[in-house]
PDB file of C-alpha atoms and ligand atoms in Angstrom:
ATOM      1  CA  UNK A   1       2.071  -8.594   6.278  1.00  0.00           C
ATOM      2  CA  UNK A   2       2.140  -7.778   9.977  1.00  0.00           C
ATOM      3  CA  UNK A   3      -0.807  -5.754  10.127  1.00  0.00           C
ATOM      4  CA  UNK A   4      -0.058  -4.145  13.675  1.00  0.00           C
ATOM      5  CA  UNK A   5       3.553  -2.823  11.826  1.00  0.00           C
ATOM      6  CA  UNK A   6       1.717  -1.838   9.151  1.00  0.00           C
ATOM      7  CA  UNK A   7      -0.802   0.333  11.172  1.00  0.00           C
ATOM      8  CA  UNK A   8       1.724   1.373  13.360  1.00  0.00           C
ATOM      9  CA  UNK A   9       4.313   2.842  10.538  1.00  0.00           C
ATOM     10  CA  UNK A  10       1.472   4.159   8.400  1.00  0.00           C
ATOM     11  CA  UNK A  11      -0.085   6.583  10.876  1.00  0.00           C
ATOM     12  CA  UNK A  12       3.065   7.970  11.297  1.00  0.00           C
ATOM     13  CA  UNK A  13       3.228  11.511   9.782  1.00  0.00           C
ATOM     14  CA  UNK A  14       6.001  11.978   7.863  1.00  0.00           C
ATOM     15  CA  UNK A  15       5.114  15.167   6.382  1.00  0.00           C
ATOM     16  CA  UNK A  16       8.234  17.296   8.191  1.00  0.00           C
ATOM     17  CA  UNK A  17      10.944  14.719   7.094  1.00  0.00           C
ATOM     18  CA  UNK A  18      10.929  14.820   3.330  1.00  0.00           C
ATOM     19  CA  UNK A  19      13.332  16.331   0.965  1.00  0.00           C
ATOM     20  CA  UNK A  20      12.293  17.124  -2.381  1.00  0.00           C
ATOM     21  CA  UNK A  21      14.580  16.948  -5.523  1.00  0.00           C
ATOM     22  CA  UNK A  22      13.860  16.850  -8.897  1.00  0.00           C
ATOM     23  CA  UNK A  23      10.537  16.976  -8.663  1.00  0.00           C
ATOM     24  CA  UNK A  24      10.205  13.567  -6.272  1.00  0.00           C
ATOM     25  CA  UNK A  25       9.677  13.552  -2.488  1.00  0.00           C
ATOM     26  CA  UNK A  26      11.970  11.699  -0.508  1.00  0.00           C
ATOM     27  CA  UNK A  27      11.926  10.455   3.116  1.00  0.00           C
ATOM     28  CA  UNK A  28      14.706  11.053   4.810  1.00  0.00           C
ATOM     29  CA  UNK A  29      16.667   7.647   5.968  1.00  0.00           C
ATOM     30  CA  UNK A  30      17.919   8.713   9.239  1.00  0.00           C
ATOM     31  CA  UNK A  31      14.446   9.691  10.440  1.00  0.00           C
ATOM     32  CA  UNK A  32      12.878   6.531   8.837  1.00  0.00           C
ATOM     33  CA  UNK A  33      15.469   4.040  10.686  1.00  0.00           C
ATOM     34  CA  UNK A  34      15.178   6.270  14.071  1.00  0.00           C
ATOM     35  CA  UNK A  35      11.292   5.964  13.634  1.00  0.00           C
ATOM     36  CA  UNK A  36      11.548   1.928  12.988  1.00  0.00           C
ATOM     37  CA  UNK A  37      13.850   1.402  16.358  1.00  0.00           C
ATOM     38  CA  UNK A  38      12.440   3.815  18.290  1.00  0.00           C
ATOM     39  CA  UNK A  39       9.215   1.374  17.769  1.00  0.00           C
ATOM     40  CA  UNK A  40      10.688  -2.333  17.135  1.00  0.00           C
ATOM     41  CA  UNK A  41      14.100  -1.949  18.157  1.00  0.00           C
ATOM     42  CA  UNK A  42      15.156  -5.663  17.382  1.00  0.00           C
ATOM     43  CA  UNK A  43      14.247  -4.466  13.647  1.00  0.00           C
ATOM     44  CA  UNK A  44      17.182  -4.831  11.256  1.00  0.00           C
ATOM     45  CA  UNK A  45      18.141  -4.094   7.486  1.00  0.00           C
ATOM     46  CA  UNK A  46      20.472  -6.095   5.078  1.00  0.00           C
ATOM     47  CA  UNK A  47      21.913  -4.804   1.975  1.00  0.00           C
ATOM     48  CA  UNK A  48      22.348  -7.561  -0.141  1.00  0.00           C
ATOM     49  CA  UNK A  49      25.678  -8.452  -2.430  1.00  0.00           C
ATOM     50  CA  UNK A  50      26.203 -10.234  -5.346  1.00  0.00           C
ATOM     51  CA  UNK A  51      28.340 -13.492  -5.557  1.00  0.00           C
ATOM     52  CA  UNK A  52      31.218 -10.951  -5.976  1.00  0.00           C
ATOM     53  CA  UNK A  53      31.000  -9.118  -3.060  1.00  0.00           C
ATOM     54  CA  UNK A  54      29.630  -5.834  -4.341  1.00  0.00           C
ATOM     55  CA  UNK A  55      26.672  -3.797  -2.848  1.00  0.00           C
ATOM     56  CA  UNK A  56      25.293  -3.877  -5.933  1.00  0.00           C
ATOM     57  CA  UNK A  57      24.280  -5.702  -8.880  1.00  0.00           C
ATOM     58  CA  UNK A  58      24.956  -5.077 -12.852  1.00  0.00           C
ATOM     59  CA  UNK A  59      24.093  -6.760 -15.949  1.00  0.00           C
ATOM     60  CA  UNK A  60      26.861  -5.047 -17.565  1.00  0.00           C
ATOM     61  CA  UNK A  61      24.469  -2.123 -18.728  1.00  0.00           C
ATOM     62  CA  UNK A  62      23.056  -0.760 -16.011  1.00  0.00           C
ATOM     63  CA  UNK A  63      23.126  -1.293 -11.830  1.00  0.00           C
ATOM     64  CA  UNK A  64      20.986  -1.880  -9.349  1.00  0.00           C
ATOM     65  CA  UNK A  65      20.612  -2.375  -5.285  1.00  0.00           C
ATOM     66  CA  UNK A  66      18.515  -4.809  -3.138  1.00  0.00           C
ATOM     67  CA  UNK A  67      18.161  -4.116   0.363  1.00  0.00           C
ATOM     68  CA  UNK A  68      15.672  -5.385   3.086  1.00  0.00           C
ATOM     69  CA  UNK A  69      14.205  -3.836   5.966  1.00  0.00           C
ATOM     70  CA  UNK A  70      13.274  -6.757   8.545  1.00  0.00           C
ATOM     71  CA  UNK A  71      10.831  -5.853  11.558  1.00  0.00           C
ATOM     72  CA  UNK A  72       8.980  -8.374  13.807  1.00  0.00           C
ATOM     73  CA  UNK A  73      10.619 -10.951  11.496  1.00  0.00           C
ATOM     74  CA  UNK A  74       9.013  -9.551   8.198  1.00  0.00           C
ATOM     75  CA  UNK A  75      11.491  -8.897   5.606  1.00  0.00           C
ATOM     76  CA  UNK A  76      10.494  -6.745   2.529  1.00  0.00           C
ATOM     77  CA  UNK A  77      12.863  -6.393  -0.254  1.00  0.00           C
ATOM     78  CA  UNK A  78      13.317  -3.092  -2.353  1.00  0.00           C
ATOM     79  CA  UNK A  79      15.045  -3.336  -5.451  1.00  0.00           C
ATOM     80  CA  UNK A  80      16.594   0.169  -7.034  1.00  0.00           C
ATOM     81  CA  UNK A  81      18.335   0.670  -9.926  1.00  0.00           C
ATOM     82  CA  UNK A  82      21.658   3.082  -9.336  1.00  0.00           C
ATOM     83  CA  UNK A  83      20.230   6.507 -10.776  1.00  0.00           C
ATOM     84  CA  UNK A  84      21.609  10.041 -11.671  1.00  0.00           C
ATOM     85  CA  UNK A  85      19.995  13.363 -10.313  1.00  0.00           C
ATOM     86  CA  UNK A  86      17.861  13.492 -13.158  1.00  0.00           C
ATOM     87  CA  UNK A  87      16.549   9.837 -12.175  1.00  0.00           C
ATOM     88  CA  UNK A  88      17.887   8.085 -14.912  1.00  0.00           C
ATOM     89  CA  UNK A  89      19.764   4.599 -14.700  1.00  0.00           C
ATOM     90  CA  UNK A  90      23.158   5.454 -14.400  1.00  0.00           C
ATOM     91  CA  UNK A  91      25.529   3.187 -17.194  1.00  0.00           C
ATOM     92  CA  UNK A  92      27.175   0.040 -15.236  1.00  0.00           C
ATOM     93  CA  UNK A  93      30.969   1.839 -16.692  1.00  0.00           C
ATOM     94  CA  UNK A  94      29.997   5.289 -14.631  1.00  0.00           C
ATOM     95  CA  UNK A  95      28.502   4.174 -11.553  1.00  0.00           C
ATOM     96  CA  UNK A  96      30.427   5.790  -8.444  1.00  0.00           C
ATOM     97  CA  UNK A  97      30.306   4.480  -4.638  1.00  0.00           C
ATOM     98  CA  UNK A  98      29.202   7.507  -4.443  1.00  0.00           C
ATOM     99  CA  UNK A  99      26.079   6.720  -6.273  1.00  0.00           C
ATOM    100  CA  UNK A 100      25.964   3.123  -4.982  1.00  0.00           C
ATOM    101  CA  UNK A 101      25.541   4.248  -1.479  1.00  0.00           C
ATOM    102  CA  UNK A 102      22.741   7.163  -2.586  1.00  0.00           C
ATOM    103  CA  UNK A 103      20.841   4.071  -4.179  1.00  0.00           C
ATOM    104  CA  UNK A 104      20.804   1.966  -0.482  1.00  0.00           C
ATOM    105  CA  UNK A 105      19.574   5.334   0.985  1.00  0.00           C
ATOM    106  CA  UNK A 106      17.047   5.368  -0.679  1.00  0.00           C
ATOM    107  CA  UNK A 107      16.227   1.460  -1.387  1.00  0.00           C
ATOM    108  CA  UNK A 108      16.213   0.906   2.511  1.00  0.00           C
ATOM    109  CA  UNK A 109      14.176   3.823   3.014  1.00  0.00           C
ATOM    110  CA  UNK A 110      11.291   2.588   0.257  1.00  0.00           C
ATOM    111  CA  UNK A 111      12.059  -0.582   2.125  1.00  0.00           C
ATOM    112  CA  UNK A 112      10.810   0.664   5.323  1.00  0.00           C
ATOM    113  CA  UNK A 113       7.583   2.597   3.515  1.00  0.00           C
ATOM    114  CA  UNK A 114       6.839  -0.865   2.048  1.00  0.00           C
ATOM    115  CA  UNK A 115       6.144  -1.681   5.718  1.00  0.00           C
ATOM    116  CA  UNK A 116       3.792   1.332   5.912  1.00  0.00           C
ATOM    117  CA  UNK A 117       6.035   4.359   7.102  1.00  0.00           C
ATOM    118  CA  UNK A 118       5.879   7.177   4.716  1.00  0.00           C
ATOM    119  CA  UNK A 119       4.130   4.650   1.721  1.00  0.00           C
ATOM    120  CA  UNK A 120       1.811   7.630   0.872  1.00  0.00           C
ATOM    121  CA  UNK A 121       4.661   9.561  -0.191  1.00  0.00           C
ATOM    122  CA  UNK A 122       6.004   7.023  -2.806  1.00  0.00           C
ATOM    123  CA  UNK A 123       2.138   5.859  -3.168  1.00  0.00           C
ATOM    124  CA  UNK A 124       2.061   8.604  -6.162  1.00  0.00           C
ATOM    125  CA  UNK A 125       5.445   8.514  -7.064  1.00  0.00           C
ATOM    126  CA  UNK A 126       6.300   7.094 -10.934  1.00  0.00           C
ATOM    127  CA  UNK A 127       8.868   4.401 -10.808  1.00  0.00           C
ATOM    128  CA  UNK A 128      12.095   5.315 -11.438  1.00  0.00           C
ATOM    129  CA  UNK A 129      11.604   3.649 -15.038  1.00  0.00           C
ATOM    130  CA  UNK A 130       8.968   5.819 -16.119  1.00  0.00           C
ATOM    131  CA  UNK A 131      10.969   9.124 -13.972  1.00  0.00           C
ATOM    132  CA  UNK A 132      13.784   8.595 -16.995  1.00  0.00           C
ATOM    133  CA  UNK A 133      11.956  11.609 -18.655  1.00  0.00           C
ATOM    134  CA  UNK A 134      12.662  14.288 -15.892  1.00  0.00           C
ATOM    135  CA  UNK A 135      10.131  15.641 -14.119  1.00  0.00           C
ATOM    136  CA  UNK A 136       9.795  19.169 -13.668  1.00  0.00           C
ATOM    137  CA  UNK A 137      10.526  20.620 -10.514  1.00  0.00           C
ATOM    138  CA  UNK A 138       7.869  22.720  -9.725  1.00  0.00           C
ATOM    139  CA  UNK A 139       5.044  19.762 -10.428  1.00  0.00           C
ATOM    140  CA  UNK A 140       2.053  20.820  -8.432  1.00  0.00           C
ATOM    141  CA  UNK A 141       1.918  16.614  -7.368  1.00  0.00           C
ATOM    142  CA  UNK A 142       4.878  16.620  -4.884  1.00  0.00           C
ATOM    143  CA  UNK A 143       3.629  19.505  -3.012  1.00  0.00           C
ATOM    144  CA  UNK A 144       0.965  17.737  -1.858  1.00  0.00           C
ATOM    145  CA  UNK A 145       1.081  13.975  -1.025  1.00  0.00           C
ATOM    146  CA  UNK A 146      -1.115  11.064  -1.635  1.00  0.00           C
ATOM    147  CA  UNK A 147      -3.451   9.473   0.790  1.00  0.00           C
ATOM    148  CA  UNK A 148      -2.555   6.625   2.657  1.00  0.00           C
ATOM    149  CA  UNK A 149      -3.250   3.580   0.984  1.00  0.00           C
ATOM    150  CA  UNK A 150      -6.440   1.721   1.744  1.00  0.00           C
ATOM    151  CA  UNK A 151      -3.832  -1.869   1.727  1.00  0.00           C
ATOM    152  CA  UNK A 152      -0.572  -2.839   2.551  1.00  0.00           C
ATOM    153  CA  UNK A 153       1.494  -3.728  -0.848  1.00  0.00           C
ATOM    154  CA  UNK A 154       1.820  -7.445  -1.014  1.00  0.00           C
ATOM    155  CA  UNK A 155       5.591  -8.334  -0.760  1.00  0.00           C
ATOM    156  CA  UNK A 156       7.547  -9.214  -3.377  1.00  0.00           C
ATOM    157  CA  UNK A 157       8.534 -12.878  -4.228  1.00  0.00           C
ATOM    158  CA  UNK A 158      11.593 -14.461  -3.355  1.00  0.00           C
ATOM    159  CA  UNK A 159      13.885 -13.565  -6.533  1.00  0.00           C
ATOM    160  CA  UNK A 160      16.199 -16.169  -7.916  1.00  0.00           C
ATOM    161  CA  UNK A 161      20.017 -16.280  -7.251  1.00  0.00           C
ATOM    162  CA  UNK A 162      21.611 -13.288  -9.383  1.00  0.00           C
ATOM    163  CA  UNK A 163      24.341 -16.186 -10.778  1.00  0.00           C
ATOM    164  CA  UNK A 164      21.585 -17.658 -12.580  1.00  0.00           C
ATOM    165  CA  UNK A 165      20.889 -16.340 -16.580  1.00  0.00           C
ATOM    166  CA  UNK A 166      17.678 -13.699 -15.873  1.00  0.00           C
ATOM    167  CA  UNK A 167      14.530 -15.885 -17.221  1.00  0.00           C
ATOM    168  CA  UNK A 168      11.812 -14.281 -15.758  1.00  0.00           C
ATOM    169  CA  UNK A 169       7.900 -16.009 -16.431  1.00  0.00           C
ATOM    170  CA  UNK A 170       4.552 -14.229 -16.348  1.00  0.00           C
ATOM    171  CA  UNK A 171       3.454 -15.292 -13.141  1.00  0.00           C
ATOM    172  CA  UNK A 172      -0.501 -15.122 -14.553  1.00  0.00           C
ATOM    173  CA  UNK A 173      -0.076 -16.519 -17.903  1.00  0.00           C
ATOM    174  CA  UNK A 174       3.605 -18.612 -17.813  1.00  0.00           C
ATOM    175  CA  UNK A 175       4.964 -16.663 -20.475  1.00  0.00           C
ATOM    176  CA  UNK A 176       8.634 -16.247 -20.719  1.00  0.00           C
ATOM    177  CA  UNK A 177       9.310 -12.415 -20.755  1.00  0.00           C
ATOM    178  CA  UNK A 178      11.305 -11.028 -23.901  1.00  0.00           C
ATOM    179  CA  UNK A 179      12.689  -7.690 -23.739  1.00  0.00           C
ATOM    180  CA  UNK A 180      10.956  -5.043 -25.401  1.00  0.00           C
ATOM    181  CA  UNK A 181      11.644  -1.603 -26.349  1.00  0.00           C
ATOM    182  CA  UNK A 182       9.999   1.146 -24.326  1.00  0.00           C
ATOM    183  CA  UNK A 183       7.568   3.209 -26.594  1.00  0.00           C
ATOM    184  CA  UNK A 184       8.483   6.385 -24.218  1.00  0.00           C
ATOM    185  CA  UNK A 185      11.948   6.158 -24.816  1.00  0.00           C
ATOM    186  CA  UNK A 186      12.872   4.019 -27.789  1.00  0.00           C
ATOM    187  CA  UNK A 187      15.078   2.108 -25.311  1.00  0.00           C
ATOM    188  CA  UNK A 188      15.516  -1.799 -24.554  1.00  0.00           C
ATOM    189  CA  UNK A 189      14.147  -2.557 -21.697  1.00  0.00           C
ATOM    190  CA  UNK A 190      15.940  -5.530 -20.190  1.00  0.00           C
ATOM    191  CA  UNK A 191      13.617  -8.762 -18.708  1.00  0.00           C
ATOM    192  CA  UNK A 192      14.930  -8.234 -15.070  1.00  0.00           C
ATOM    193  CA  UNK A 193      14.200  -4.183 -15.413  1.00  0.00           C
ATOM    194  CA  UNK A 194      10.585  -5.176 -16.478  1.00  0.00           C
ATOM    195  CA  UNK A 195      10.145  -8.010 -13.996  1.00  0.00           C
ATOM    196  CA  UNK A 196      11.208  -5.605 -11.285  1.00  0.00           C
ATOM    197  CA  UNK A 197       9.102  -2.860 -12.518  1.00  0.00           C
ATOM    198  CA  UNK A 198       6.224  -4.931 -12.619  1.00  0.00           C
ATOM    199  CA  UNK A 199       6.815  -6.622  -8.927  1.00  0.00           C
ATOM    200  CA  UNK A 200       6.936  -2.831  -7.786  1.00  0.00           C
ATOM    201  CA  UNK A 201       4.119  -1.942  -9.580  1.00  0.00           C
ATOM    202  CA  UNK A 202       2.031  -5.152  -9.183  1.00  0.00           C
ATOM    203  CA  UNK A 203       3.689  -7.592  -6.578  1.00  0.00           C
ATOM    204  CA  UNK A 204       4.272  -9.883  -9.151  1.00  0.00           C
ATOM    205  CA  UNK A 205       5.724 -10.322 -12.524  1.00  0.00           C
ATOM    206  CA  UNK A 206       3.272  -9.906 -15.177  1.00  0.00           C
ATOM    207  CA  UNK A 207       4.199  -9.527 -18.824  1.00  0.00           C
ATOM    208  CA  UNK A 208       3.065  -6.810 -20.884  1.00  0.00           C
ATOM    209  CA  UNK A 209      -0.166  -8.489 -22.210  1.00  0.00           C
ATOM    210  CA  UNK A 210      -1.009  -9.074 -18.515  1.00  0.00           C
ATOM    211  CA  UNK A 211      -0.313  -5.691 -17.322  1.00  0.00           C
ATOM    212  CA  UNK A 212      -2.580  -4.189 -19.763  1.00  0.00           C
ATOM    213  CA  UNK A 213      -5.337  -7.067 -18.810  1.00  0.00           C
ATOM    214  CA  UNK A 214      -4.377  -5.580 -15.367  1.00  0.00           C
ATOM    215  CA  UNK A 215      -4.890  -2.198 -16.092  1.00  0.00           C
ATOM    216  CA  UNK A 216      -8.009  -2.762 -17.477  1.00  0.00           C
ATOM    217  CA  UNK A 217      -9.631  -4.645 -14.526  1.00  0.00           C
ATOM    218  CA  UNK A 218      -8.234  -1.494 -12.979  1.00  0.00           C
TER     219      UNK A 218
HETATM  220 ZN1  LIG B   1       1.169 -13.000 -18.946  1.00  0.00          ZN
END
C-alpha cells in the first residue's frame, strides 16, 4: 500500500459525488477517474477477460467482473458479481451488456476507493452478498456516511487463472472450502462467491469456521 496515495485519495471529500439507489451510496465513476488523473495522471485501469474474451466471468450460474485500478504502480483488484437493481446476482442466462458494463462502473470505482478515494462510503456498505435481501430505501445509514477508516484494506491476493476448476483453501487453517448454503437465504453459495466475499471482507480467504474465529477476535 502506497501510503502517500492512500492519504492523498482518502482526504478527498466525496460527499457531493454520490448517487444513491436502492438504499446504497455510490460514487460516481467519472468523478472518481477525473479525481485519480487529475492527481497521478500515469494511473491506469484494466478490466480483465476471461480466456474467452468476455468482460466478464460466469460459472454458468451466476457472473461476475474483475477490474483493477493501477496508480504509482499499485494495482488493486475489485471483484463484482453482475447484479440487478435490487442488488441481487443476476442468472449467467439473463445477464445483458447492459448490465456487464454497470458492473465495471462500479467494480473500477470500488477499485479506486480500495486505494482510499471515497472508501468511507463503501466502509459501511454490506457486500453485495448479504444486499440480496433489498434494502430499504429510506435506511437512515446511507444518509450519513461512515468515517474514514483508521487503515488502508490490505489488497487482495493474486487469484488463480479462471481456466483452472475453483479450489479455494482457508488461507489460516488449509482447509479446502465446500459450498454451503446461506442460512439468510436458503441458497448455495458457490466456493469462489465465498472466497471472494471473504477476500472483500477480510483480505484473505478464510472459511467459515475461521470467519467466525475472526469475528470473535473482533
Ligand atoms: Zn479455516
Amino acid at each position: 500500500m502506497n501510503e502517500s496515495v492512500f492519504n492523498t485519495l482518502n482526504s478527498v471529500n466525496c460527499n457531493e459525488h454520490t448517487e444513491k439507489k436502492n438504499g446504497l451510496t455510490y460514487l460516481s465513476w467519472a468523478w472518481a477517474w477525473a479525481e485519480v488523473k487529475k492527481r497521478y495522471p500515469t494511473a491506469f485501469y484494466t478490466i480483465y477477460e476471461n480466456p474467452d474474451g468476455w468482460n466478464y466471468f460466469t460459472d454458468g450460474r451466476t457472473c461476475w467482473v474483475k477490474t483493477g485500478m493501477t496508480i504509482e504502480g499499485l494495482e488493486l483488484i475489485e471483484y463484482l458479481p453482475v447484479m440487478d437493481y435490487r442488488n441481487a446476482s443476476i442468472p449467467a442466462d439473463k445477464v445483458t451488456s447492459f448490465d456487464v458494463n454497470k458492473a465495471i462502473q462500479r467494480s473500477l470505482t470500488k477499485a479506486v476507493a480500495r486505494h482510499g478515494l471515497g472508501l468511507y462510503i463503501y466502509a459501511g456498505e454490506d457486500l453485495p452478498e448479504d444486499a440480496e435481501e433489498p434494502k430499504d430505501a429510506d435506511d437512515p445509514r446511507t444518509l450519513k456516511a461512515a468515517p474514514p477508516p483508521k487503515s488502508a484494506p490490505k489488497p487482495p491476493k493474486p487469484q488463480s487463472a479462471p481456466t483452472q476448476p475453483a479450489q479455494f483453501k482457508c488461507e489460516a487453517c488449509g482447509a479446502v472450502l465446500k459450498p454451503y448454503i446461506s442460512p439468510k437465504t436458503n441458497e448455495e453459495i458457490p466456493v469462489r462467491r465465498h472466497a471472494e466475499t471473504s477476500m472483500k471482507k477480510f483480505g484473505k480467504v478464510l472459511c467459515l469456521d475461521c470467519i467466525g474465529k475472526e469475528k470473535a477476535n473482533g
